[in-house]
C-alpha atoms as a printed R data frame, in Angstrom:
    type eleno elety resid chain resno       x      y      z
1   ATOM     1    CA   MET     A     1 -13.840 -8.065 -9.137
2   ATOM     2    CA   PRO     A     2 -11.102 -8.171 -5.953
3   ATOM     3    CA   HIS     A     3  -8.699 -5.056 -5.840
4   ATOM     4    CA   LYS     A     4  -5.214 -6.213 -7.124
5   ATOM     5    CA   GLN     A     5  -2.254 -5.024 -4.737
6   ATOM     6    CA   GLN     A     6   0.236 -3.195 -7.228
7   ATOM     7    CA   ARG     A     7   3.815 -3.312 -6.601
8   ATOM     8    CA   VAL     A     8   4.577  0.673 -5.529
9   ATOM     9    CA   SER     A     9   7.811  2.829 -7.456
10  ATOM    10    CA   LEU     A    10   8.282  5.461 -5.111
11  ATOM    11    CA   MET     A    11   9.727  6.975 -8.800
12  ATOM    12    CA   ASP     A    12   6.343  7.271 -9.378
13  ATOM    13    CA   LEU     A    13   5.021  9.958 -6.684
14  ATOM    14    CA   LYS     A    14   2.721 12.364 -8.695
15  ATOM    15    CA   PRO     A    15   3.434 15.970 -8.088
16  ATOM    16    CA   GLU     A    16  -0.030 16.752 -6.786
17  ATOM    17    CA   GLU     A    17   1.088 13.038 -3.828
18  ATOM    18    CA   MET     A    18   4.224 15.054 -3.133
19  ATOM    19    CA   LYS     A    19   2.485 17.968 -2.216
20  ATOM    20    CA   ALA     A    20  -0.513 16.460  0.232
21  ATOM    21    CA   ILE     A    21   2.706 14.603  1.910
22  ATOM    22    CA   SER     A    22   4.485 17.750  2.257
23  ATOM    23    CA   ALA     A    23   1.431 19.137  3.670
24  ATOM    24    CA   ILE     A    24   0.631 16.711  6.389
25  ATOM    25    CA   VAL     A    25   4.134 16.821  7.826
26  ATOM    26    CA   SER     A    26   4.407 20.460  7.972
27  ATOM    27    CA   GLY     A    27   0.860 20.298 10.462
28  ATOM    28    CA   ASP     A    28  -1.868 20.775  8.027
29  ATOM    29    CA   ALA     A    29  -5.011 19.862  9.594
30  ATOM    30    CA   ALA     A    30  -7.081 20.592  6.576
31  ATOM    31    CA   ALA     A    31  -4.803 17.682  4.615
32  ATOM    32    CA   LYS     A    32  -4.319 15.541  7.258
33  ATOM    33    CA   ASP     A    33  -7.803 15.133  7.879
34  ATOM    34    CA   LYS     A    34  -8.405 14.911  3.859
35  ATOM    35    CA   ALA     A    35  -6.186 12.366  4.060
36  ATOM    36    CA   PHE     A    36  -7.635 10.407  6.787
37  ATOM    37    CA   ALA     A    37 -10.756 10.678  5.316
38  ATOM    38    CA   GLU     A    38 -10.033  9.648  1.308
39  ATOM    39    CA   GLY     A    39  -6.853  7.962  1.903
40  ATOM    40    CA   LEU     A    40  -3.144  8.678  1.408
41  ATOM    41    CA   TYR     A    41  -2.208  8.323 -3.441
42  ATOM    42    CA   ILE     A    42   1.240  7.345 -3.477
43  ATOM    43    CA   ALA     A    43   2.374  6.877 -7.049
44  ATOM    44    CA   GLY     A    44  -1.833  6.605 -8.163
45  ATOM    45    CA   SER     A    45  -2.399  3.788 -5.420
46  ATOM    46    CA   ARG     A    46  -4.586  4.771 -2.247
47  ATOM    47    CA   TYR     A    47  -3.126  3.502  1.042
48  ATOM    48    CA   VAL     A    48  -5.093  4.062  4.784
49  ATOM    49    CA   MET     A    49  -3.508  6.420  7.108
50  ATOM    50    CA   ALA     A    50  -2.718  4.042 10.498
51  ATOM    51    CA   ARG     A    51  -1.349  7.690 11.756
52  ATOM    52    CA   ALA     A    52  -0.108 11.455 11.498
53  ATOM    53    CA   ASP     A    53   2.133 12.786 14.219
54  ATOM    54    CA   GLY     A    54   4.376 15.356 14.157
55  ATOM    55    CA   ARG     A    55   6.644 15.198 11.283
56  ATOM    56    CA   SER     A    56   5.618 11.518 10.291
57  ATOM    57    CA   ILE     A    57   2.743  9.347  8.277
58  ATOM    58    CA   TYR     A    58   1.994  5.841  8.229
59  ATOM    59    CA   ALA     A    59  -0.490  4.586  6.009
60  ATOM    60    CA   ARG     A    60  -1.545  1.025  4.573
61  ATOM    61    CA   GLN     A    61  -2.668 -0.609  1.872
62  ATOM    62    CA   GLY     A    62  -3.559 -3.799  2.426
63  ATOM    63    CA   ARG     A    63  -0.174 -5.912  3.404
64  ATOM    64    CA   LEU     A    64   1.110 -3.193  1.993
65  ATOM    65    CA   GLY     A    65   2.672 -0.072  3.793
66  ATOM    66    CA   VAL     A    66   4.146  3.021  3.606
67  ATOM    67    CA   ALA     A    67   6.506  5.268  6.587
68  ATOM    68    CA   ILE     A    68   7.297  9.023  6.307
69  ATOM    69    CA   ALA     A    69   9.056 11.526  7.811
70  ATOM    70    CA   LYS     A    70  10.422 14.985  7.482
71  ATOM    71    CA   THR     A    71  13.991 16.508  8.032
72  ATOM    72    CA   LYS     A    72  14.625 20.169  7.990
73  ATOM    73    CA   GLN     A    73  14.697 19.934  4.217
74  ATOM    74    CA   ALA     A    74  13.948 16.156  2.991
75  ATOM    75    CA   ILE     A    75  10.991 14.010  3.152
76  ATOM    76    CA   VAL     A    76  12.108 10.629  3.784
77  ATOM    77    CA   VAL     A    77   9.383  7.733  1.789
78  ATOM    78    CA   GLY     A    78   9.678  4.461  2.871
79  ATOM    79    CA   HIS     A    79   7.545  1.214  1.705
80  ATOM    80    CA   HIS     A    80   7.331 -2.074  2.342
81  ATOM    81    CA   GLY     A    81   6.215 -5.261  0.190
82  ATOM    82    CA   GLU     A    82   3.205 -7.864  1.675
83  ATOM    83    CA   THR     A    83   6.037 -9.572  3.573
84  ATOM    84    CA   GLY     A    84   8.023 -7.006  4.865
85  ATOM    85    CA   VAL     A    85   7.497 -6.309  8.734
86  ATOM    86    CA   ALA     A    86   5.823 -2.301  9.358
87  ATOM    87    CA   GLY     A    87   7.718 -2.004 11.901
88  ATOM    88    CA   ASN     A    88  11.200 -2.888 10.448
89  ATOM    89    CA   ALA     A    89  10.343  0.234  7.267
90  ATOM    90    CA   SER     A    90   8.661  2.402 10.629
91  ATOM    91    CA   SER     A    91  12.212  2.297 12.208
92  ATOM    92    CA   THR     A    92  14.501  2.608  9.128
93  ATOM    93    CA   VAL     A    93  12.271  5.324  7.816
94  ATOM    94    CA   GLU     A    94  12.561  7.174 11.376
95  ATOM    95    CA   GLY     A    95  16.139  6.188 11.793
96  ATOM    96    CA   LEU     A    96  16.940  7.827  8.284
97  ATOM    97    CA   ALA     A    97  15.558 11.015  8.949
98  ATOM    98    CA   ASP     A    98  17.268 11.269 12.940
99  ATOM    99    CA   TYR     A    99  20.508 10.894 11.377
100 ATOM   100    CA   LEU     A   100  19.700 13.230  8.828
101 ATOM   101    CA   ILE     A   101  18.857 15.608 11.183
102 ATOM   102    CA   GLY     A   102  21.812 15.609 12.732
103 ATOM   103    CA   GLN     A   103  23.335 16.128  9.958
104 ATOM   104    CA   GLY     A   104  22.019 19.253  9.504
105 ATOM   105    CA   TYR     A   105  19.513 18.234  6.499
């Protein structure tokens, strides 16, 4: 039976998912390696890691995707749907993270 892609509500992030994301964007190599090997879970859905560099993570689930960026005090998580453009989501998340960093956050 094919896997049906689900709508993701970022409000449904689980504590263990938040912890894994925080570890990856904070430079934890073991957490990053685990996510590349087993997937990154967002609101219970598995995403395939596309890239994790420095403060940012990009992951996909079919045509869905997430872009994540760390600031000094926050982690910005953006999600794009099937008709969204991954590059737009990434640039929006990175832009918001840059703005927050510029504001001291």
